[in-house]
mmCIF file of N, CA and C in Angstrom:
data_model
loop_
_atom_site.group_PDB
_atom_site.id
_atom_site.type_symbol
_atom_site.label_atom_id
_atom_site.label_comp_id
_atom_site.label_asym_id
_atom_site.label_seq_id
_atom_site.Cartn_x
_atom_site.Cartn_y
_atom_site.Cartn_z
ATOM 1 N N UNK A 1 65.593 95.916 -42.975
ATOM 2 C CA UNK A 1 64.541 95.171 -42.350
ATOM 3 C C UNK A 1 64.853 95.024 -40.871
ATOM 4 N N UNK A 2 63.971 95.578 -39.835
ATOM 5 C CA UNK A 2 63.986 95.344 -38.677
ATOM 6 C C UNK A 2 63.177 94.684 -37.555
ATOM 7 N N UNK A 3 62.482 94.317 -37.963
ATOM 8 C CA UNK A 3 61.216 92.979 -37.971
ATOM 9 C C UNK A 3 61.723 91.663 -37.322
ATOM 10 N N UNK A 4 61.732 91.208 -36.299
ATOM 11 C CA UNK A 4 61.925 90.091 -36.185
ATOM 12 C C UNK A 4 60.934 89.024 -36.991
ATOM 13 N N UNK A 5 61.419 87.780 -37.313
ATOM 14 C CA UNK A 5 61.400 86.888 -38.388
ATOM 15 C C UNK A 5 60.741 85.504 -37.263
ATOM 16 N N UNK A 6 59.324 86.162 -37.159
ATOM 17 C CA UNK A 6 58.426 85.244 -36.156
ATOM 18 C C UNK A 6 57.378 84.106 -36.553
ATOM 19 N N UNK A 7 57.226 84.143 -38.178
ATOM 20 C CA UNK A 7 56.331 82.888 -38.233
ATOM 21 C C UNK A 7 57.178 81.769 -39.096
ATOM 22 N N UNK A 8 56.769 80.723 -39.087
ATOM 23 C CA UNK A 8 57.523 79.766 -39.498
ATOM 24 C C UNK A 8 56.670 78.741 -40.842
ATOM 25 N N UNK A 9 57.785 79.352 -41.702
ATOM 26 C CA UNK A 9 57.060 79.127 -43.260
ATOM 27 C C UNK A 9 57.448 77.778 -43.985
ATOM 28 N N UNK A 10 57.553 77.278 -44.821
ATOM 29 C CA UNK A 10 58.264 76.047 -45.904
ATOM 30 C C UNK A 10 58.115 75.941 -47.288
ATOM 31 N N UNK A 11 59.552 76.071 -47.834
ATOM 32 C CA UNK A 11 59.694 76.665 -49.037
ATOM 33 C C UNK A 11 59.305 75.460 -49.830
ATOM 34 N N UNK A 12 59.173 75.339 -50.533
ATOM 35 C CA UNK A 12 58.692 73.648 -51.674
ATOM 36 C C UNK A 12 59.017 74.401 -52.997
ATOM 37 N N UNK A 13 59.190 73.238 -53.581
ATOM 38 C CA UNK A 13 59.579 73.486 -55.048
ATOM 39 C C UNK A 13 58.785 71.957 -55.921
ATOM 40 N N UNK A 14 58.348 71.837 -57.054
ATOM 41 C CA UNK A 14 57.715 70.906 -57.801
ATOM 42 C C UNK A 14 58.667 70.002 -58.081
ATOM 43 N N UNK A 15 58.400 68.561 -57.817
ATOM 44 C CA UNK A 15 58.838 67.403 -58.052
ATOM 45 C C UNK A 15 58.210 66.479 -59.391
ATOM 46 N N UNK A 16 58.468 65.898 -60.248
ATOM 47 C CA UNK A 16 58.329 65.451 -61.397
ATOM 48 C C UNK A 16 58.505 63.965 -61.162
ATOM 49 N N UNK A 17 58.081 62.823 -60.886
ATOM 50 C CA UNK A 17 58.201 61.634 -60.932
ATOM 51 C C UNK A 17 57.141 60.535 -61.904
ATOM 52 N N UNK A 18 57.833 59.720 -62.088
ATOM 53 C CA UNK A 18 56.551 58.800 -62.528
ATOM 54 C C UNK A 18 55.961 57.448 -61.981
ATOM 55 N N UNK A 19 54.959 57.484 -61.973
ATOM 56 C CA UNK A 19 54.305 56.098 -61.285
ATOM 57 C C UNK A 19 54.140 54.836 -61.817
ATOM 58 N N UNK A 20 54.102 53.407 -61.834
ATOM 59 C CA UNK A 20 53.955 52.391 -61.880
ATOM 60 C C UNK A 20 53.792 51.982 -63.293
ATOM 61 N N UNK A 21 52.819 53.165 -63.760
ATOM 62 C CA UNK A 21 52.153 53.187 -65.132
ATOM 63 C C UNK A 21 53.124 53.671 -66.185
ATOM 64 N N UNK A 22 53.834 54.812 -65.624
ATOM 65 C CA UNK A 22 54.965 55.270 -66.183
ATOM 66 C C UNK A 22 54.439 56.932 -66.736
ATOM 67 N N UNK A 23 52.986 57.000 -66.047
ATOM 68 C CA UNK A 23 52.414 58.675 -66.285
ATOM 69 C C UNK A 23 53.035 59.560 -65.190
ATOM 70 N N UNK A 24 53.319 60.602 -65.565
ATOM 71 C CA UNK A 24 54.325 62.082 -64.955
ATOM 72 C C UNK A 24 53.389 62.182 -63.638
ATOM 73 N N UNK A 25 53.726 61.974 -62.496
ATOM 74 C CA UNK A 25 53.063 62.682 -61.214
ATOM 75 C C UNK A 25 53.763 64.071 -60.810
ATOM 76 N N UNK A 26 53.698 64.725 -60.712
ATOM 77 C CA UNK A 26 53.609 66.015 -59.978
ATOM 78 C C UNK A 26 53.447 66.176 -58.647
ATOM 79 N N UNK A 27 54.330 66.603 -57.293
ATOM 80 C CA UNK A 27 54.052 66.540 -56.366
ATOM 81 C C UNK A 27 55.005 68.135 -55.718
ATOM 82 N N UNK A 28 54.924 67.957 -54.737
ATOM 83 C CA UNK A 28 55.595 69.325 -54.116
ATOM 84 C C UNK A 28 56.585 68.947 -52.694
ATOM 85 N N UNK A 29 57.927 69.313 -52.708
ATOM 86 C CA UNK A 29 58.769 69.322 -51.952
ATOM 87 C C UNK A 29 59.240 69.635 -51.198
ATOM 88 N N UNK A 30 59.300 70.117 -49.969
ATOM 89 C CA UNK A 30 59.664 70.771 -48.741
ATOM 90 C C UNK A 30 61.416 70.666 -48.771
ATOM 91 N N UNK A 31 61.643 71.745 -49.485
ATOM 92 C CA UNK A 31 63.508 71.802 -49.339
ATOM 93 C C UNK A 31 63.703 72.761 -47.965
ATOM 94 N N UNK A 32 62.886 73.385 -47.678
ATOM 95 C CA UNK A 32 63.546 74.284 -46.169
ATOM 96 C C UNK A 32 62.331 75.075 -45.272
ATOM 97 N N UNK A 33 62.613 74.890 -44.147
ATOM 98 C CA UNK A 33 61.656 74.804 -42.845
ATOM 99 C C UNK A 33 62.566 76.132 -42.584
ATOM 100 N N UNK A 34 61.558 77.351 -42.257
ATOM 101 C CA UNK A 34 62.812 78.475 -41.587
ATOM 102 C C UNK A 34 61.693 79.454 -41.036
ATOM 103 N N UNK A 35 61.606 80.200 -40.282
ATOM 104 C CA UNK A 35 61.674 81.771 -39.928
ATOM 105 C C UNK A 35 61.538 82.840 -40.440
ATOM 106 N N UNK A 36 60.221 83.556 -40.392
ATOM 107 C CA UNK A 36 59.701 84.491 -42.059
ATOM 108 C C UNK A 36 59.243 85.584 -40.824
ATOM 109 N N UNK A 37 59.108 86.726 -41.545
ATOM 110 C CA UNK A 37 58.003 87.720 -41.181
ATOM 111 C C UNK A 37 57.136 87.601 -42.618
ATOM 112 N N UNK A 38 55.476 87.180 -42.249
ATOM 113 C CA UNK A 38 54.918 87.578 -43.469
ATOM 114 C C UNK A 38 53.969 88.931 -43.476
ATOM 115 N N UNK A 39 54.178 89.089 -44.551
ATOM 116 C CA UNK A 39 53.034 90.835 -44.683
ATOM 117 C C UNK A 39 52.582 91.190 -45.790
ATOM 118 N N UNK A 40 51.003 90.921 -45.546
ATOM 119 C CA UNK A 40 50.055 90.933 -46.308
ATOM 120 C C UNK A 40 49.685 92.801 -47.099
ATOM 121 N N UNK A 41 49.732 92.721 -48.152
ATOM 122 C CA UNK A 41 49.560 93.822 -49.143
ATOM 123 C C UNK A 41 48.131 94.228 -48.923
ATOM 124 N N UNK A 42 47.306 93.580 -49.406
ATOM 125 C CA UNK A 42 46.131 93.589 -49.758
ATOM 126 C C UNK A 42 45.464 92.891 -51.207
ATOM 127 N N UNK A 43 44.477 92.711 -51.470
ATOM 128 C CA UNK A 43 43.824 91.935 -53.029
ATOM 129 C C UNK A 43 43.491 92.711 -53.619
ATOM 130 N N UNK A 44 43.314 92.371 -55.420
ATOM 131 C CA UNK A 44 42.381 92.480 -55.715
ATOM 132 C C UNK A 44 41.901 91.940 -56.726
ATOM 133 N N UNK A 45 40.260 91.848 -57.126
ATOM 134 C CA UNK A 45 39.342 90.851 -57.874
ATOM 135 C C UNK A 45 39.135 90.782 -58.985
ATOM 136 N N UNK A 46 39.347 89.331 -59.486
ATOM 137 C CA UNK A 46 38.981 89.485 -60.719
ATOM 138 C C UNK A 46 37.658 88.328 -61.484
ATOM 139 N N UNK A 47 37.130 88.853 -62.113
ATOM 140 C CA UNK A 47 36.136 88.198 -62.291
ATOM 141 C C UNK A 47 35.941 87.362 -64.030
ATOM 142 N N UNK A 48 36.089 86.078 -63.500
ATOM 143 C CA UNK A 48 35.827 85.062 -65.153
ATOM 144 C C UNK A 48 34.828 84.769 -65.120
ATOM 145 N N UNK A 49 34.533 83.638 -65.100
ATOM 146 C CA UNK A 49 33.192 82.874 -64.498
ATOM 147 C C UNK A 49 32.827 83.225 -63.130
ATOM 148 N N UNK A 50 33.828 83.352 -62.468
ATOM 149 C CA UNK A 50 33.426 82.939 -60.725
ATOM 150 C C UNK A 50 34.211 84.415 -60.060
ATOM 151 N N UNK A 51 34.032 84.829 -59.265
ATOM 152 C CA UNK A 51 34.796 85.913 -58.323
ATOM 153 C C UNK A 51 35.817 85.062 -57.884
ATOM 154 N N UNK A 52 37.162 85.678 -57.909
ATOM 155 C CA UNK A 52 38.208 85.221 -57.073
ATOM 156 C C UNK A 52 39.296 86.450 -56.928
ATOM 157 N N UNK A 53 39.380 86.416 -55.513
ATOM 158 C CA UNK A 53 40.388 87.685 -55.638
ATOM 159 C C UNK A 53 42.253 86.779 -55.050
ATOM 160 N N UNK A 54 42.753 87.925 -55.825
ATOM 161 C CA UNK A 54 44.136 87.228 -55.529
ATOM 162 C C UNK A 54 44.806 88.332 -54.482
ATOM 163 N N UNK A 55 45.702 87.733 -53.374
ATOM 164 C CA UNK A 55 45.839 88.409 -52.177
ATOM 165 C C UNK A 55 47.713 88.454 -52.647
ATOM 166 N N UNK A 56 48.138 89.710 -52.443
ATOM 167 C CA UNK A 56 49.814 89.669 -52.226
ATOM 168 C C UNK A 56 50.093 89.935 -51.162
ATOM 169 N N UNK A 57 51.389 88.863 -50.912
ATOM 170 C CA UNK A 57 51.968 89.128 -49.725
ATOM 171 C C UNK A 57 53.643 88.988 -49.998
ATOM 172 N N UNK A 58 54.296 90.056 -48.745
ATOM 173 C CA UNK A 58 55.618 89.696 -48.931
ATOM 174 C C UNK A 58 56.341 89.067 -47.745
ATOM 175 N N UNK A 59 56.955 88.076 -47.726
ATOM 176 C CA UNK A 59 57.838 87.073 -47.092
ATOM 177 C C UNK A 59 59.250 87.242 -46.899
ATOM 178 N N UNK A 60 59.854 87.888 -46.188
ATOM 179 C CA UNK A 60 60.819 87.967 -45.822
ATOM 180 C C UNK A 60 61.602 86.951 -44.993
ATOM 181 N N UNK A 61 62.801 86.041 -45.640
ATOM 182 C CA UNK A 61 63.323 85.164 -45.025
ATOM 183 C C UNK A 61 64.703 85.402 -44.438
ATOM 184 N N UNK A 62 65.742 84.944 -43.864
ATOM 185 C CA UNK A 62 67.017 84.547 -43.509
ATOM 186 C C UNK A 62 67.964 84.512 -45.215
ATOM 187 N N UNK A 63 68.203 85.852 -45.465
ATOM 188 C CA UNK A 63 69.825 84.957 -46.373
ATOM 189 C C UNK A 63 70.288 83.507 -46.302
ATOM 190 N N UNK A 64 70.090 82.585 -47.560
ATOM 191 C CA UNK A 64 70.074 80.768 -47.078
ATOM 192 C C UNK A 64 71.523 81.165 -47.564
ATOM 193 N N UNK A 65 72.780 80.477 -46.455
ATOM 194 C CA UNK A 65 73.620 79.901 -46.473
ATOM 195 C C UNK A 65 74.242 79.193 -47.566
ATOM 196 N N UNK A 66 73.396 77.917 -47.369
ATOM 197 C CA UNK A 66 73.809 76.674 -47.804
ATOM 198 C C UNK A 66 72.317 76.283 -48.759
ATOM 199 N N UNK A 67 72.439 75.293 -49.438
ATOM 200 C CA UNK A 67 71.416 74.700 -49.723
ATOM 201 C C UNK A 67 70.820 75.499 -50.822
ATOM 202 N N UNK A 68 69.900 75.062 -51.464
ATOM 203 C CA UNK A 68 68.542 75.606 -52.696
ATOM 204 C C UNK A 68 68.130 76.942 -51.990
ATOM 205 N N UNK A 69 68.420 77.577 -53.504
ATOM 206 C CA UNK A 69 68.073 79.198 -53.074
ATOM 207 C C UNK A 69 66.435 79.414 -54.113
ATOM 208 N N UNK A 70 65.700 79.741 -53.439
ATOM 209 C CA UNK A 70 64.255 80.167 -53.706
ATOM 210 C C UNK A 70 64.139 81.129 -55.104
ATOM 211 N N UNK A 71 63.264 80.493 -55.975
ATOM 212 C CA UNK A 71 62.929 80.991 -57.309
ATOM 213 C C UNK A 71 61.709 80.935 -57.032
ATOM 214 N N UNK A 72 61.548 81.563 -58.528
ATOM 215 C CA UNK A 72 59.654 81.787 -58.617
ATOM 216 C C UNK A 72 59.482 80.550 -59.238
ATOM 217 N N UNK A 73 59.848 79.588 -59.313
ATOM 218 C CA UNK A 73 59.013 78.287 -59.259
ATOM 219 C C UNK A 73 58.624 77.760 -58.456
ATOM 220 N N UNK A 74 58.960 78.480 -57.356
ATOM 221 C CA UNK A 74 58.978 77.793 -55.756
ATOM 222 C C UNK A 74 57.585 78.337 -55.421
ATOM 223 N N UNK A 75 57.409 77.689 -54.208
ATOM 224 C CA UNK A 75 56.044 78.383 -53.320
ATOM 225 C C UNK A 75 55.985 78.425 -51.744
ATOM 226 N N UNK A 76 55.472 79.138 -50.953
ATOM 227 C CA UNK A 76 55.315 78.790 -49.682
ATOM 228 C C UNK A 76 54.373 78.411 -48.589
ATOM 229 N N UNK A 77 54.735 77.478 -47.949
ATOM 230 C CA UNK A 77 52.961 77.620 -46.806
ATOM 231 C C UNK A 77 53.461 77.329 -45.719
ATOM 232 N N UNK A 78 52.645 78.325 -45.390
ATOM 233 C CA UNK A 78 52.783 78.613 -44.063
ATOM 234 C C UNK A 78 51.254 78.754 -43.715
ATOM 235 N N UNK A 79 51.697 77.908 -42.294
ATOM 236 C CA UNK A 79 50.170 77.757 -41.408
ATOM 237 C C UNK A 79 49.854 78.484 -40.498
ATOM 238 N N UNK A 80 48.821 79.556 -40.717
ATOM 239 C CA UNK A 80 48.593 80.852 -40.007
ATOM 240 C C UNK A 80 48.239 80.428 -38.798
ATOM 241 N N UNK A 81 47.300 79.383 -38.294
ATOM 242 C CA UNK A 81 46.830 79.203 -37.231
ATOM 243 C C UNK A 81 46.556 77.344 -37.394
ATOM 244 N N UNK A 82 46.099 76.745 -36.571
ATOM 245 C CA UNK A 82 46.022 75.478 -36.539
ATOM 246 C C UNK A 82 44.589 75.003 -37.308
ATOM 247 N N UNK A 83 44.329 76.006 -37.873
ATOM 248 C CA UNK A 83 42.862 75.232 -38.684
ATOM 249 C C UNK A 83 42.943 75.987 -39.730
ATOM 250 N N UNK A 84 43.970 77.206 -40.381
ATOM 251 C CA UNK A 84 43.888 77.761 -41.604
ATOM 252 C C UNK A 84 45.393 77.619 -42.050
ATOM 253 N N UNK A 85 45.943 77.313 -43.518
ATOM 254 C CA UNK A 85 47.150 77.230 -43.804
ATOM 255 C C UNK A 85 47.210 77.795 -45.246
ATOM 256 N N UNK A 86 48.266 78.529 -45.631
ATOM 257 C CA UNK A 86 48.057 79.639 -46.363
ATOM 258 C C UNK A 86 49.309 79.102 -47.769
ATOM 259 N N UNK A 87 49.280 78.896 -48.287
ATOM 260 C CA UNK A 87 49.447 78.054 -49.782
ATOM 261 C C UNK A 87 50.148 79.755 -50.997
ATOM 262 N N UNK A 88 51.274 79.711 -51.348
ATOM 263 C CA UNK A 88 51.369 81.502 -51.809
ATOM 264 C C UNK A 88 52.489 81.041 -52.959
ATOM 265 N N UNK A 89 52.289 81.420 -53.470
ATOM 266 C CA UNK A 89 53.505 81.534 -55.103
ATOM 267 C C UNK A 89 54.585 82.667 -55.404
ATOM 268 N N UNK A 90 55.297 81.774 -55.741
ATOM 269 C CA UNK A 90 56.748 83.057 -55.101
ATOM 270 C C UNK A 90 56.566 83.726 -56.955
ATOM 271 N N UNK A 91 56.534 85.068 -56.859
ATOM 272 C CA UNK A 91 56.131 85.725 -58.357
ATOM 273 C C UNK A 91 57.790 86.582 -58.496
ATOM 274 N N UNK A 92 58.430 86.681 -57.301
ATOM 275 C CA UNK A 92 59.909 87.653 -57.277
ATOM 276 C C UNK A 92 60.632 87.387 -56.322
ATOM 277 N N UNK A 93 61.861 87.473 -56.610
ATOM 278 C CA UNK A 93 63.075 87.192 -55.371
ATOM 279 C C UNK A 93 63.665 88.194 -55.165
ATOM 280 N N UNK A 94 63.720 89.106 -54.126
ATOM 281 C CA UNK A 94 64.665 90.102 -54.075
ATOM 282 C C UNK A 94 65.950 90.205 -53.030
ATOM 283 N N UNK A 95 66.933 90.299 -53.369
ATOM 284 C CA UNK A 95 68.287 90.134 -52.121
ATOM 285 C C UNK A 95 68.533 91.293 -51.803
ATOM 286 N N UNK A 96 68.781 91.453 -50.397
ATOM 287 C CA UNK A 96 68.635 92.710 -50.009
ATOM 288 C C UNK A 96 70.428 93.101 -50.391
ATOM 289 N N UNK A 97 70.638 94.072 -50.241
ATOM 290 C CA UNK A 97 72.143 94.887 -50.251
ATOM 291 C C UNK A 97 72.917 94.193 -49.410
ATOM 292 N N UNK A 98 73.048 93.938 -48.241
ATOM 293 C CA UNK A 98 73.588 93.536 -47.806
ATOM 294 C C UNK A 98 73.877 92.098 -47.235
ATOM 295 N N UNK A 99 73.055 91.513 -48.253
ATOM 296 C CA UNK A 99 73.090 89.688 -48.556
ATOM 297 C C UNK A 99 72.210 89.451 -47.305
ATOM 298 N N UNK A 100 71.099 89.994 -46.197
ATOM 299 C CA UNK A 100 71.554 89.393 -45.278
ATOM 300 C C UNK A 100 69.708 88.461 -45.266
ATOM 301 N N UNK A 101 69.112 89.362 -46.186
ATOM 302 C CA UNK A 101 67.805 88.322 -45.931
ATOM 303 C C UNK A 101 67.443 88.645 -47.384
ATOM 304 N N UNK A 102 65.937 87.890 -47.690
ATOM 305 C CA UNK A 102 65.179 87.647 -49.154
ATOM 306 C C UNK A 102 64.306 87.923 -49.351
ATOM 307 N N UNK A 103 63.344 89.151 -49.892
ATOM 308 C CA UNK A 103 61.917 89.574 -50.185
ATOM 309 C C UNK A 103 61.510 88.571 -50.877
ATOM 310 N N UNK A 104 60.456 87.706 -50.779
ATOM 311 C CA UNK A 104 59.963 87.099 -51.748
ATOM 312 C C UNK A 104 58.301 87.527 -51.924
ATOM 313 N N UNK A 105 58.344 88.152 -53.148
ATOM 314 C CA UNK A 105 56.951 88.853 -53.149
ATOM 315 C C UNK A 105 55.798 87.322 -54.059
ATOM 316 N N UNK A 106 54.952 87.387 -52.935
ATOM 317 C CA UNK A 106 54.193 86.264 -53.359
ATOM 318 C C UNK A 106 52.229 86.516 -53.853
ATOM 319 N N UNK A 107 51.871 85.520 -54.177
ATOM 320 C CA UNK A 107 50.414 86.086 -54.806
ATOM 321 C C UNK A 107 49.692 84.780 -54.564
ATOM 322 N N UNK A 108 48.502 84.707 -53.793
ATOM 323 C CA UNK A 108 47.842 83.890 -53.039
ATOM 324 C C UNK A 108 46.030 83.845 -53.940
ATOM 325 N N UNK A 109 45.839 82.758 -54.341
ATOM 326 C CA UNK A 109 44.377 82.962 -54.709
ATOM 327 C C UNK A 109 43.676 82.589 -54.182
ATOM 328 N N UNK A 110 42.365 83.184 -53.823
ATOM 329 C CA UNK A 110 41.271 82.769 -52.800
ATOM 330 C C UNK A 110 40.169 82.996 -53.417
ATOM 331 N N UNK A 111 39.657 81.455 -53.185
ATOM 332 C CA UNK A 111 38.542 81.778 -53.396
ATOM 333 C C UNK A 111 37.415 81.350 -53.083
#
């Protein structure tokens, strides 16, 4: 990979708590703020009730050090521009050979 690592993404992972009532809330976690190249595949559509096409993209991060290493339970968003922010589900983790960064191939639904 020779790409400099120019947009700036945040990995989250699902949080499980319960509220007042003592019913399961569900929320989402920001474990790491970092430095991505993202690159969009292309979609395609599928139709139930409604048209929705699902978009892949792959995310290339920094080899993490320290700290929570990114699974496909995880997800990412990253905010393309200041009025659109892009919400993506990590479906694969791949480590490159030489430890030094992370494909994370992701799948985005739009609709």
């Amino acid at each position: 990979m020779r790409q400099r690592l120019r947009h700036r993404v945040a990995l989250q992972h699902e949080n499980a708590t319960q509220d007042a009532a003592g019913q399961r809330v569900n929320s989402w976690v920001t474990y790491r703020d970092c430095f991505a190249l993202v690159s969009d595949l292309g979609s395609k559509e599928s139709s139930k009730d409604q048209t929705e096409a699902i978009a892949g993209t792959d995310v290339w991060i920094a080899y993490p050090r320290q700290g929570r290493f990114p699974s496909t339970q995880d997800r990412i968003v990253y905010r393309e521009t200041a009025k659109r922010t892009r919400t993506m589900n990590v479906g694969q983790v791949q480590v490159t050979d030489d430890r030094t960064h992370i494909k994370l191939n992701c799948s985005e639904v739009l609709t």
